[in-house]
PDB file of C-alpha atoms in Angstrom:
ATOM      1  CA  MET A   1      77.360   1.907  68.201  1.00 48.00           C
ATOM      2  CA  ASN A   2      77.758   5.223  66.412  1.00 49.00           C
ATOM      3  CA  SER A   3      74.791   6.691  64.615  1.00 47.00           C
ATOM      4  CA  PRO A   4      75.206   7.730  61.012  1.00 46.00           C
ATOM      5  CA  LYS A   5      75.887  11.383  60.585  1.00 45.00           C
ATOM      6  CA  ILE A   6      73.069  13.454  59.202  1.00 42.00           C
ATOM      7  CA  ASN A   7      73.900  16.651  57.499  1.00 46.00           C
ATOM      8  CA  GLY A   8      72.179  19.863  58.380  1.00 44.00           C
ATOM      9  CA  PRO A   9      69.875  20.416  55.413  1.00 41.00           C
ATOM     10  CA  GLN A  10      68.304  16.996  55.785  1.00 39.00           C
ATOM     11  CA  LEU A  11      67.744  17.519  59.531  1.00 34.00           C
ATOM     12  CA  ASP A  12      66.128  20.869  58.886  1.00 37.00           C
ATOM     13  CA  LEU A  13      63.782  19.342  56.297  1.00 35.00           C
ATOM     14  CA  PHE A  14      62.413  16.640  58.607  1.00 34.00           C
ATOM     15  CA  ALA A  15      62.320  18.992  61.562  1.00 37.00           C
ATOM     16  CA  GLN A  16      60.186  21.434  59.610  1.00 38.00           C
ATOM     17  CA  THR A  17      57.774  18.645  58.638  1.00 36.00           C
ATOM     18  CA  LEU A  18      57.360  17.457  62.221  1.00 35.00           C
ATOM     19  CA  LEU A  19      56.801  20.969  63.453  1.00 38.00           C
ATOM     20  CA  GLU A  20      53.954  21.464  60.984  1.00 40.00           C
ATOM     21  CA  GLY A  21      52.318  18.225  62.216  1.00 41.00           C
ATOM     22  CA  SER A  22      51.865  16.674  58.787  1.00 43.00           C
ATOM     23  CA  VAL A  23      53.655  14.572  56.278  1.00 44.00           C
ATOM     24  CA  THR A  24      53.803  15.641  52.639  1.00 47.00           C
ATOM     25  CA  ALA A  25      52.163  12.892  50.515  1.00 47.00           C
ATOM     26  CA  PRO A  26      53.870  11.933  47.297  1.00 52.00           C
ATOM     27  CA  VAL A  27      52.272  13.387  44.170  1.00 55.00           C
ATOM     28  CA  ALA A  28      50.022  10.804  42.491  1.00 54.00           C
ATOM     29  CA  PRO A  29      50.861  10.077  38.882  1.00 59.00           C
ATOM     30  CA  ALA A  30      48.498  11.593  36.305  1.00 61.00           C
ATOM     31  CA  ARG A  31      45.600   9.277  35.526  1.00 68.00           C
ATOM     32  CA  ARG A  32      45.338   8.098  31.985  1.00 69.00           C
ATOM     33  CA  PRO A  33      42.051   8.977  30.272  1.00 68.00           C
ATOM     34  CA  VAL A  34      39.655   6.075  30.052  1.00 66.00           C
ATOM     35  CA  PRO A  35      39.063   5.270  26.378  1.00 68.00           C
ATOM     36  CA  PRO A  36      35.406   5.390  25.267  1.00 68.00           C
ATOM     37  CA  PRO A  37      33.666   2.044  24.768  1.00 66.00           C
ATOM     38  CA  PRO A  38      34.016   0.679  21.259  1.00 63.00           C
ATOM     39  CA  GLN A  39      31.219   1.763  18.936  1.00 59.00           C
ATOM     40  CA  PRO A  40      29.371  -0.800  16.811  1.00 54.00           C
ATOM     41  CA  LEU A  41      30.519  -0.925  13.236  1.00 54.00           C
ATOM     42  CA  PHE A  42      26.947  -0.805  11.959  1.00 54.00           C
ATOM     43  CA  LYS A  43      23.887   0.826  13.422  1.00 54.00           C
ATOM     44  CA  ALA A  44      21.002  -1.437  14.213  1.00 54.00           C
ATOM     45  CA  PRO A  45      18.251  -1.237  11.578  1.00 53.00           C
ATOM     46  CA  PRO A  46      15.125   0.666  12.570  1.00 54.00           C
ATOM     47  CA  ALA A  47      12.419  -1.406  14.131  1.00 53.00           C
ATOM     48  CA  PRO A  48       9.966  -2.661  11.524  1.00 50.00           C
ATOM     49  CA  PRO A  49       6.543  -1.043  11.606  1.00 48.00           C
ATOM     50  CA  ARG A  50       4.028  -2.826  13.774  1.00 57.00           C
ATOM     51  CA  ILE A  51       1.671  -4.752  11.558  1.00 62.00           C
ATOM     52  CA  THR A  52      -2.033  -4.514  12.306  1.00 79.00           C
ATOM     53  CA  LEU A  53      -4.310  -6.884  10.480  1.00 88.00           C
ATOM     54  CA  PRO A  54      -6.846  -4.909   8.455  1.00 86.00           C
ATOM     55  CA  SER A  55     -10.476  -4.999   9.506  1.00 87.00           C
ATOM     56  CA  PRO A  56     -13.523  -4.087   7.381  1.00 87.00           C
ATOM     57  CA  PRO A  57     -14.798  -0.579   8.192  1.00 82.00           C
ATOM     58  CA  ARG A  58     -18.288  -0.198   9.587  1.00 78.00           C
ATOM     59  CA  THR A  59     -20.975   2.456   9.448  1.00 74.00           C
ATOM     60  CA  PRO A  60     -23.845   2.761  11.930  1.00 76.00           C
ATOM     61  CA  ASP A  61     -26.150   1.055   9.413  1.00 77.00           C
ATOM     62  CA  ASP A  62     -23.865  -1.935   8.789  1.00 82.00           C
ATOM     63  CA  PRO A  63     -24.281  -5.210  10.689  1.00 88.00           C
ATOM     64  CA  PRO A  64     -21.521  -5.909  13.230  1.00 92.00           C
ATOM     65  CA  LEU A  65     -18.424  -7.827  12.210  1.00 94.00           C
ATOM     66  CA  LYS A  66     -17.883 -11.456  13.094  1.00 95.00           C
ATOM     67  CA  ARG A  67     -14.742 -12.494  14.977  1.00 95.00           C
ATOM     68  CA  ILE A  68     -12.729 -15.694  14.953  1.00 95.00           C
ATOM     69  CA  VAL A  69      -9.457 -16.593  16.685  1.00 94.00           C
ATOM     70  CA  LEU A  70      -6.845 -18.012  14.316  1.00 93.00           C
ATOM     71  CA  GLY A  71      -3.713 -19.001  16.207  1.00 89.00           C
ATOM     72  CA  GLN A  72      -2.569 -15.913  18.106  1.00 90.00           C
ATOM     73  CA  TYR A  73      -4.735 -13.528  16.071  1.00 91.00           C
ATOM     74  CA  ALA A  74      -8.303 -12.356  16.559  1.00 92.00           C
ATOM     75  CA  VAL A  75      -9.602 -11.772  13.030  1.00 95.00           C
ATOM     76  CA  ASP A  76     -12.655  -9.609  12.384  1.00 94.00           C
ATOM     77  CA  TYR A  77     -14.490 -10.319   9.148  1.00 95.00           C
ATOM     78  CA  GLU A  78     -17.554  -9.260   7.225  1.00 94.00           C
ATOM     79  CA  LEU A  79     -20.130 -11.985   6.608  1.00 95.00           C
ATOM     80  CA  LYS A  80     -22.607 -11.804   3.762  1.00 92.00           C
ATOM     81  CA  ARG A  81     -25.293 -14.315   2.873  1.00 92.00           C
ATOM     82  CA  SER A  82     -26.170 -15.185  -0.723  1.00 88.00           C
ATOM     83  CA  SER A  83     -27.683 -17.882  -2.904  1.00 86.00           C
ATOM     84  CA  ARG A  84     -24.255 -19.310  -3.743  1.00 85.00           C
ATOM     85  CA  ARG A  85     -23.658 -22.981  -2.981  1.00 88.00           C
ATOM     86  CA  SER A  86     -20.251 -22.748  -1.310  1.00 91.00           C
ATOM     87  CA  ILE A  87     -18.430 -20.498   1.143  1.00 94.00           C
ATOM     88  CA  GLY A  88     -16.218 -17.917  -0.564  1.00 92.00           C
ATOM     89  CA  PHE A  89     -13.406 -15.730   0.744  1.00 93.00           C
ATOM     90  CA  MET A  90     -12.110 -12.384  -0.464  1.00 90.00           C
ATOM     91  CA  ILE A  91      -9.295 -10.338   1.092  1.00 89.00           C
ATOM     92  CA  ASP A  92      -8.569  -6.736   0.177  1.00 82.00           C
ATOM     93  CA  ASP A  93      -7.100  -3.690   1.942  1.00 76.00           C
ATOM     94  CA  ASP A  94     -10.184  -3.631   4.182  1.00 81.00           C
ATOM     95  CA  GLY A  95      -9.664  -7.153   5.469  1.00 90.00           C
ATOM     96  CA  LEU A  96     -11.496 -10.459   5.184  1.00 94.00           C
ATOM     97  CA  HIS A  97     -14.898 -10.768   3.521  1.00 93.00           C
ATOM     98  CA  VAL A  98     -16.811 -14.061   3.694  1.00 95.00           C
ATOM     99  CA  THR A  99     -19.818 -14.930   1.539  1.00 93.00           C
ATOM    100  CA  ALA A 100     -21.795 -17.971   2.622  1.00 94.00           C
ATOM    101  CA  PRO A 101     -24.986 -19.752   1.561  1.00 94.00           C
ATOM    102  CA  ARG A 102     -28.065 -18.723   3.513  1.00 92.00           C
ATOM    103  CA  ARG A 103     -28.425 -22.229   4.907  1.00 93.00           C
ATOM    104  CA  ALA A 104     -24.814 -22.427   6.198  1.00 95.00           C
ATOM    105  CA  THR A 105     -24.515 -22.494   9.991  1.00 96.00           C
ATOM    106  CA  GLN A 106     -22.020 -20.337  11.871  1.00 96.00           C
ATOM    107  CA  PRO A 107     -19.980 -23.386  13.047  1.00 96.00           C
ATOM    108  CA  SER A 108     -19.680 -24.615   9.441  1.00 96.00           C
ATOM    109  CA  ILE A 109     -18.550 -21.143   8.329  1.00 96.00           C
ATOM    110  CA  GLU A 110     -15.892 -21.015  11.048  1.00 96.00           C
ATOM    111  CA  GLU A 111     -14.738 -24.528  10.128  1.00 96.00           C
ATOM    112  CA  ALA A 112     -14.272 -23.384   6.518  1.00 96.00           C
ATOM    113  CA  ILE A 113     -12.318 -20.332   7.690  1.00 96.00           C
ATOM    114  CA  ARG A 114      -9.990 -22.467   9.814  1.00 96.00           C
ATOM    115  CA  ALA A 115      -9.409 -24.771   6.867  1.00 95.00           C
ATOM    116  CA  LYS A 116      -8.064 -21.720   4.984  1.00 95.00           C
ATOM    117  CA  GLN A 117      -6.336 -20.262   8.054  1.00 95.00           C
ATOM    118  CA  ARG A 118      -2.800 -20.238   6.645  1.00 94.00           C
ATOM    119  CA  TRP A 119      -3.837 -18.535   3.397  1.00 94.00           C
ATOM    120  CA  ILE A 120      -6.041 -15.997   5.208  1.00 95.00           C
ATOM    121  CA  LEU A 121      -3.356 -14.950   7.712  1.00 94.00           C
ATOM    122  CA  THR A 122      -0.706 -14.703   4.983  1.00 93.00           C
ATOM    123  CA  LYS A 123      -2.884 -12.441   2.862  1.00 91.00           C
ATOM    124  CA  LEU A 124      -3.961 -10.306   5.828  1.00 92.00           C
ATOM    125  CA  HIS A 125      -0.310  -9.825   6.815  1.00 90.00           C
ATOM    126  CA  GLU A 126       0.531  -8.757   3.253  1.00 86.00           C
ATOM    127  CA  ARG A 127      -2.263  -6.191   3.343  1.00 82.00           C
ATOM    128  CA  GLY A 128      -1.179  -4.969   6.773  1.00 83.00           C
ATOM    129  CA  GLU A 129       2.440  -4.572   5.637  1.00 80.00           C
ATOM    130  CA  ARG A 130       1.306  -2.670   2.573  1.00 74.00           C
ATOM    131  CA  ARG A 131      -0.754  -0.306   4.710  1.00 73.00           C
ATOM    132  CA  ALA A 132       2.212   0.242   7.056  1.00 73.00           C
ATOM    133  CA  ARG A 133       4.505   1.047   4.117  1.00 69.00           C
ATOM    134  CA  HIS A 134       2.013   3.520   2.738  1.00 65.00           C
ATOM    135  CA  ALA A 135       1.784   5.218   6.132  1.00 63.00           C
ATOM    136  CA  GLN A 136       5.578   5.706   6.206  1.00 65.00           C
ATOM    137  CA  ARG A 137       5.821   7.346   2.780  1.00 65.00           C
ATOM    138  CA  GLU A 138       6.267  11.033   2.362  1.00 67.00           C
ATOM    139  CA  PRO A 139       2.957  12.572   1.293  1.00 71.00           C
ATOM    140  CA  LEU A 140       2.798  14.202  -2.111  1.00 80.00           C
ATOM    141  CA  ARG A 141       3.259  17.968  -1.997  1.00 86.00           C
ATOM    142  CA  TRP A 142       0.544  19.514  -4.122  1.00 89.00           C
ATOM    143  CA  GLU A 143       2.589  22.268  -5.668  1.00 92.00           C
ATOM    144  CA  ASP A 144       3.717  23.432  -9.096  1.00 93.00           C
ATOM    145  CA  GLY A 145       6.098  20.867 -10.578  1.00 95.00           C
ATOM    146  CA  ALA A 146       4.776  17.869  -8.626  1.00 93.00           C
ATOM    147  CA  ARG A 147       5.083  14.539 -10.430  1.00 93.00           C
ATOM    148  CA  LEU A 148       1.931  12.414 -10.761  1.00 94.00           C
ATOM    149  CA  PRO A 149       1.842   8.722 -11.814  1.00 93.00           C
ATOM    150  CA  TRP A 150       0.207   8.287 -15.213  1.00 94.00           C
ATOM    151  CA  LEU A 151       0.009   5.113 -17.364  1.00 95.00           C
ATOM    152  CA  GLY A 152       3.234   3.711 -15.956  1.00 92.00           C
ATOM    153  CA  GLY A 153       5.154   6.988 -16.220  1.00 93.00           C
ATOM    154  CA  GLU A 154       4.788  10.466 -14.792  1.00 95.00           C
ATOM    155  CA  ILE A 155       3.191  13.744 -15.755  1.00 96.00           C
ATOM    156  CA  THR A 156       4.034  17.169 -14.368  1.00 97.00           C
ATOM    157  CA  LEU A 157       1.502  19.246 -12.463  1.00 96.00           C
ATOM    158  CA  ARG A 158       1.470  22.896 -13.492  1.00 96.00           C
ATOM    159  CA  LEU A 159      -0.452  25.352 -11.328  1.00 95.00           C
ATOM    160  CA  GLU A 160      -1.311  28.760 -12.757  1.00 94.00           C
ATOM    161  CA  GLN A 161      -3.404  31.656 -11.561  1.00 93.00           C
ATOM    162  CA  ALA A 162      -6.650  31.926 -13.498  1.00 92.00           C
ATOM    163  CA  ALA A 163      -9.964  33.743 -13.383  1.00 90.00           C
ATOM    164  CA  ARG A 164     -11.782  30.423 -13.925  1.00 90.00           C
ATOM    165  CA  SER A 165     -10.796  26.935 -12.864  1.00 87.00           C
ATOM    166  CA  HIS A 166      -9.582  24.605 -15.606  1.00 90.00           C
ATOM    167  CA  CYS A 167      -7.745  21.280 -15.912  1.00 93.00           C
ATOM    168  CA  VAL A 168      -6.080  20.590 -19.267  1.00 94.00           C
ATOM    169  CA  PHE A 169      -3.549  17.915 -20.193  1.00 96.00           C
ATOM    170  CA  ASP A 170      -0.917  18.547 -22.878  1.00 95.00           C
ATOM    171  CA  PRO A 171       0.231  15.141 -24.210  1.00 93.00           C
ATOM    172  CA  GLU A 172       3.271  16.638 -25.960  1.00 94.00           C
ATOM    173  CA  THR A 173       4.778  18.228 -22.851  1.00 95.00           C
ATOM    174  CA  ARG A 174       3.113  15.689 -20.516  1.00 96.00           C
ATOM    175  CA  GLU A 175       1.901  18.523 -18.331  1.00 97.00           C
ATOM    176  CA  LEU A 176      -1.405  18.784 -16.509  1.00 97.00           C
ATOM    177  CA  ARG A 177      -2.268  22.470 -16.272  1.00 96.00           C
ATOM    178  CA  VAL A 178      -4.695  23.433 -13.528  1.00 95.00           C
ATOM    179  CA  GLY A 179      -6.089  26.938 -13.179  1.00 94.00           C
ATOM    180  CA  ILE A 180      -6.042  28.185  -9.587  1.00 92.00           C
ATOM    181  CA  VAL A 181      -8.723  30.719  -8.675  1.00 92.00           C
ATOM    182  CA  THR A 182      -8.532  32.932  -5.610  1.00 90.00           C
ATOM    183  CA  GLY A 183      -9.422  31.065  -2.432  1.00 89.00           C
ATOM    184  CA  LEU A 184      -9.012  27.558  -3.854  1.00 89.00           C
ATOM    185  CA  SER A 185      -8.056  25.144  -1.048  1.00 91.00           C
ATOM    186  CA  GLU A 186      -5.726  22.155  -1.358  1.00 90.00           C
ATOM    187  CA  TRP A 187      -8.689  19.833  -0.821  1.00 91.00           C
ATOM    188  CA  GLN A 188     -10.515  21.408  -3.766  1.00 92.00           C
ATOM    189  CA  LEU A 189      -7.378  21.182  -5.904  1.00 93.00           C
ATOM    190  CA  LYS A 190      -7.020  17.467  -5.175  1.00 92.00           C
ATOM    191  CA  GLU A 191     -10.687  16.840  -5.957  1.00 93.00           C
ATOM    192  CA  ARG A 192     -10.347  18.660  -9.271  1.00 94.00           C
ATOM    193  CA  ILE A 193      -7.351  16.525 -10.260  1.00 95.00           C
ATOM    194  CA  LYS A 194      -9.015  13.309  -9.086  1.00 94.00           C
ATOM    195  CA  LEU A 195     -12.053  14.054 -11.257  1.00 95.00           C
ATOM    196  CA  TRP A 196      -9.717  14.489 -14.216  1.00 96.00           C
ATOM    197  CA  PHE A 197      -8.033  11.136 -13.515  1.00 96.00           C
ATOM    198  CA  GLN A 198     -11.434   9.452 -13.270  1.00 96.00           C
ATOM    199  CA  ALA A 199     -12.711  10.990 -16.516  1.00 97.00           C
ATOM    200  CA  GLU A 200      -9.564   9.848 -18.334  1.00 97.00           C
ATOM    201  CA  ALA A 201      -9.902   6.373 -16.828  1.00 97.00           C
ATOM    202  CA  LYS A 202     -13.488   6.047 -18.008  1.00 97.00           C
ATOM    203  CA  ARG A 203     -12.552   7.141 -21.514  1.00 97.00           C
ATOM    204  CA  LEU A 204      -9.569   4.782 -21.748  1.00 98.00           C
ATOM    205  CA  PHE A 205     -11.291   1.767 -20.169  1.00 98.00           C
ATOM    206  CA  THR A 206     -14.260   2.071 -22.526  1.00 98.00           C
ATOM    207  CA  GLU A 207     -11.885   2.237 -25.464  1.00 98.00           C
ATOM    208  CA  ARG A 208     -10.010  -0.907 -24.356  1.00 98.00           C
ATOM    209  CA  LEU A 209     -13.217  -2.834 -23.588  1.00 98.00           C
ATOM    210  CA  ASP A 210     -14.546  -2.065 -27.063  1.00 98.00           C
ATOM    211  CA  PHE A 211     -11.225  -3.192 -28.532  1.00 98.00           C
ATOM    212  CA  PHE A 212     -11.030  -6.575 -26.771  1.00 98.00           C
ATOM    213  CA  ALA A 213     -14.706  -7.585 -26.543  1.00 98.00           C
ATOM    214  CA  PRO A 214     -14.978  -8.562 -30.257  1.00 97.00           C
ATOM    215  CA  GLN A 215     -11.754 -10.559 -30.002  1.00 97.00           C
ATOM    216  CA  LEU A 216     -13.290 -12.627 -27.186  1.00 97.00           C
ATOM    217  CA  ASP A 217     -16.678 -12.728 -28.915  1.00 97.00           C
ATOM    218  CA  VAL A 218     -18.480 -11.269 -25.881  1.00 97.00           C
ATOM    219  CA  HIS A 219     -20.716  -8.275 -25.217  1.00 96.00           C
ATOM    220  CA  TYR A 220     -20.643  -6.333 -21.973  1.00 97.00           C
ATOM    221  CA  ARG A 221     -23.641  -4.365 -20.769  1.00 97.00           C
ATOM    222  CA  SER A 222     -22.090  -1.481 -18.846  1.00 97.00           C
ATOM    223  CA  MET A 223     -18.853  -0.222 -17.324  1.00 97.00           C
ATOM    224  CA  THR A 224     -18.632   1.748 -14.091  1.00 96.00           C
ATOM    225  CA  LEU A 225     -15.680   2.946 -12.034  1.00 96.00           C
ATOM    226  CA  SER A 226     -14.748   1.913  -8.520  1.00 92.00           C
ATOM    227  CA  SER A 227     -12.215   3.394  -6.115  1.00 87.00           C
ATOM    228  CA  ALA A 228     -10.742   0.069  -5.022  1.00 81.00           C
ATOM    229  CA  SER A 229      -6.985  -0.038  -4.550  1.00 74.00           C
ATOM    230  CA  SER A 230      -6.585  -3.803  -4.715  1.00 69.00           C
ATOM    231  CA  ARG A 231      -9.632  -5.378  -6.335  1.00 82.00           C
ATOM    232  CA  TRP A 232      -9.017  -4.035  -9.794  1.00 91.00           C
ATOM    233  CA  GLY A 233     -12.151  -5.301 -11.486  1.00 93.00           C
ATOM    234  CA  SER A 234     -15.337  -7.334 -11.254  1.00 93.00           C
ATOM    235  CA  CYS A 235     -17.932  -8.701 -13.657  1.00 94.00           C
ATOM    236  CA  THR A 236     -21.498  -9.855 -13.139  1.00 93.00           C
ATOM    237  CA  VAL A 237     -23.414 -12.504 -15.024  1.00 92.00           C
ATOM    238  CA  ALA A 238     -25.530  -9.714 -16.527  1.00 94.00           C
ATOM    239  CA  GLY A 239     -22.415  -8.215 -18.136  1.00 95.00           C
ATOM    240  CA  ASN A 240     -21.881  -5.266 -15.798  1.00 96.00           C
ATOM    241  CA  ILE A 241     -18.159  -4.568 -15.428  1.00 97.00           C
ATOM    242  CA  ARG A 242     -16.544  -2.454 -12.713  1.00 95.00           C
ATOM    243  CA  LEU A 243     -12.934  -1.286 -12.997  1.00 96.00           C
ATOM    244  CA  SER A 244     -10.878   0.657 -10.483  1.00 93.00           C
ATOM    245  CA  TRP A 245     -10.067   4.085 -11.876  1.00 95.00           C
ATOM    246  CA  ARG A 246      -6.677   3.848 -10.109  1.00 93.00           C
ATOM    247  CA  LEU A 247      -5.526   1.548 -12.906  1.00 95.00           C
ATOM    248  CA  ILE A 248      -4.939   4.772 -14.870  1.00 95.00           C
ATOM    249  CA  HIS A 249      -1.677   5.078 -12.896  1.00 94.00           C
ATOM    250  CA  TYR A 250      -0.363   1.796 -14.350  1.00 94.00           C
ATOM    251  CA  PRO A 251       1.086   0.893 -17.771  1.00 95.00           C
ATOM    252  CA  LEU A 252      -1.416   0.287 -20.548  1.00 96.00           C
ATOM    253  CA  ALA A 253      -0.367  -3.378 -20.704  1.00 96.00           C
ATOM    254  CA  LEU A 254      -1.640  -3.903 -17.143  1.00 95.00           C
ATOM    255  CA  VAL A 255      -4.860  -2.032 -17.887  1.00 97.00           C
ATOM    256  CA  ASP A 256      -5.383  -4.366 -20.847  1.00 97.00           C
ATOM    257  CA  TYR A 257      -4.781  -7.413 -18.653  1.00 97.00           C
ATOM    258  CA  VAL A 258      -7.510  -6.398 -16.199  1.00 96.00           C
ATOM    259  CA  VAL A 259      -9.891  -5.536 -19.050  1.00 98.00           C
ATOM    260  CA  VAL A 260      -9.330  -8.924 -20.731  1.00 98.00           C
ATOM    261  CA  HIS A 261      -9.636 -10.692 -17.364  1.00 97.00           C
ATOM    262  CA  GLU A 262     -13.082  -9.232 -16.699  1.00 97.00           C
ATOM    263  CA  LEU A 263     -14.332  -9.753 -20.259  1.00 98.00           C
ATOM    264  CA  ALA A 264     -13.230 -13.394 -20.078  1.00 97.00           C
ATOM    265  CA  HIS A 265     -15.607 -13.870 -17.153  1.00 96.00           C
ATOM    266  CA  LEU A 266     -18.458 -13.378 -19.612  1.00 97.00           C
ATOM    267  CA  ARG A 267     -17.356 -16.730 -21.074  1.00 96.00           C
ATOM    268  CA  GLU A 268     -16.286 -18.456 -17.838  1.00 94.00           C
ATOM    269  CA  MET A 269     -17.561 -17.204 -14.460  1.00 93.00           C
ATOM    270  CA  ASN A 270     -14.706 -18.853 -12.564  1.00 90.00           C
ATOM    271  CA  HIS A 271     -10.919 -19.150 -12.543  1.00 89.00           C
ATOM    272  CA  SER A 272     -10.732 -22.622 -14.010  1.00 92.00           C
ATOM    273  CA  PRO A 273      -8.206 -23.704 -16.659  1.00 93.00           C
ATOM    274  CA  ARG A 274     -10.903 -22.962 -19.235  1.00 95.00           C
ATOM    275  CA  PHE A 275     -11.079 -19.373 -17.987  1.00 95.00           C
ATOM    276  CA  TRP A 276      -7.317 -18.845 -18.244  1.00 95.00           C
ATOM    277  CA  ALA A 277      -7.369 -20.373 -21.709  1.00 97.00           C
ATOM    278  CA  VAL A 278      -9.866 -17.680 -22.732  1.00 97.00           C
ATOM    279  CA  VAL A 279      -7.622 -14.962 -21.254  1.00 97.00           C
ATOM    280  CA  GLY A 280      -4.554 -16.448 -22.921  1.00 97.00           C
ATOM    281  CA  SER A 281      -6.214 -16.457 -26.324  1.00 97.00           C
ATOM    282  CA  VAL A 282      -5.764 -12.670 -26.531  1.00 97.00           C
ATOM    283  CA  TYR A 283      -3.320 -11.948 -23.665  1.00 97.00           C
ATOM    284  CA  ALA A 284      -0.565 -14.548 -23.618  1.00 95.00           C
ATOM    285  CA  ASP A 285       1.537 -13.325 -20.666  1.00 94.00           C
ATOM    286  CA  TYR A 286      -1.261 -13.135 -18.105  1.00 94.00           C
ATOM    287  CA  ASP A 287       0.932 -14.735 -15.408  1.00 92.00           C
ATOM    288  CA  GLY A 288       3.575 -12.032 -15.826  1.00 93.00           C
ATOM    289  CA  ALA A 289       0.930  -9.298 -15.808  1.00 93.00           C
ATOM    290  CA  ARG A 290      -0.641 -10.682 -12.652  1.00 89.00           C
ATOM    291  CA  LEU A 291       2.697 -10.664 -10.796  1.00 85.00           C
ATOM    292  CA  GLU A 292       3.614  -7.199 -12.075  1.00 89.00           C
ATOM    293  CA  LEU A 293       0.258  -5.794 -11.005  1.00 87.00           C
ATOM    294  CA  ARG A 294       0.769  -7.193  -7.518  1.00 79.00           C
ATOM    295  CA  ARG A 295       4.297  -5.757  -7.298  1.00 78.00           C
ATOM    296  CA  ARG A 296       3.284  -2.318  -8.475  1.00 80.00           C
ATOM    297  CA  SER A 297       0.282  -2.190  -6.158  1.00 74.00           C
ATOM    298  CA  HIS A 298       2.726  -2.364  -3.224  1.00 65.00           C
ATOM    299  CA  GLU A 299       4.754   0.554  -4.584  1.00 67.00           C
ATOM    300  CA  MET A 300       2.079   2.892  -5.862  1.00 69.00           C
ATOM    301  CA  PRO A 301       1.766   6.100  -3.797  1.00 66.00           C
ATOM    302  CA  VAL A 302      -1.634   6.945  -2.386  1.00 69.00           C
ATOM    303  CA  LEU A 303      -2.614  10.283  -3.896  1.00 80.00           C
ATOM    304  CA  PHE A 304      -6.193  10.457  -2.749  1.00 74.00           C
ATOM    305  CA  ALA A 305      -7.592   9.014   0.477  1.00 63.00           C
ATOM    306  CA  ASP A 306     -11.140   7.881  -0.213  1.00 57.00           C
TER     307      ASP A 306
END
């Protein structure tokens, strides 16, 4: 059988390959680039701030806090004894405060707390969320042109060099002019402005108390300021009224609601239907004011930490 004829160039090609002792591999095709993994259409929302239940602060002279386990939470609370006949609860930004009769045993106090467990944990979570939101806010920059909350609106801070410190409000331009002396620190500036807010609050609150007291046919004995950021007012049987100066940040209608609320306690030292009837006799929309005050308290920036 005759072999097929191979022409010279082909023979030379294979001969050359064998002589070199290797075989030329075929060129691999170019690899296609691997496409990147698909990106999510929407970014995941940031993780919510971790909520810590508020706990009443202590000083070395204060008695230690009590602790009770409610569900998965260990709740620290302040316990006070008084001549009252029942166990009372109050929750503010500093946590849970319990007032109990002197004769009440610790087991009976804890039983009363557990009976209100759902309400207590809900309120403590609300306070914790509020504190977390405040911590995330941008702090106010104490500089010329800063905007400060005032009676539901804003006023403009004007800083000017002066030989002597001064703090003057111009109601027409809504500007608070503060004289800056050499060496004045930011802490001193903030204290000067806070004192102005407090003086204005005392003047306004006294004016509104004197306006509403005759309408309710009551007489209050004294009015003092507090720095509370959630418990806006209180009233004693003796007629001593305390109002948070921070109310000066809110609209006058909300200031009036708190004033009427505390004056009404001079007629009814409770929150019974009779009490709300007294409030409603001069302030009809007390339900709306109560909700608005709660909403605004969650939004109000913290200007002064005290």
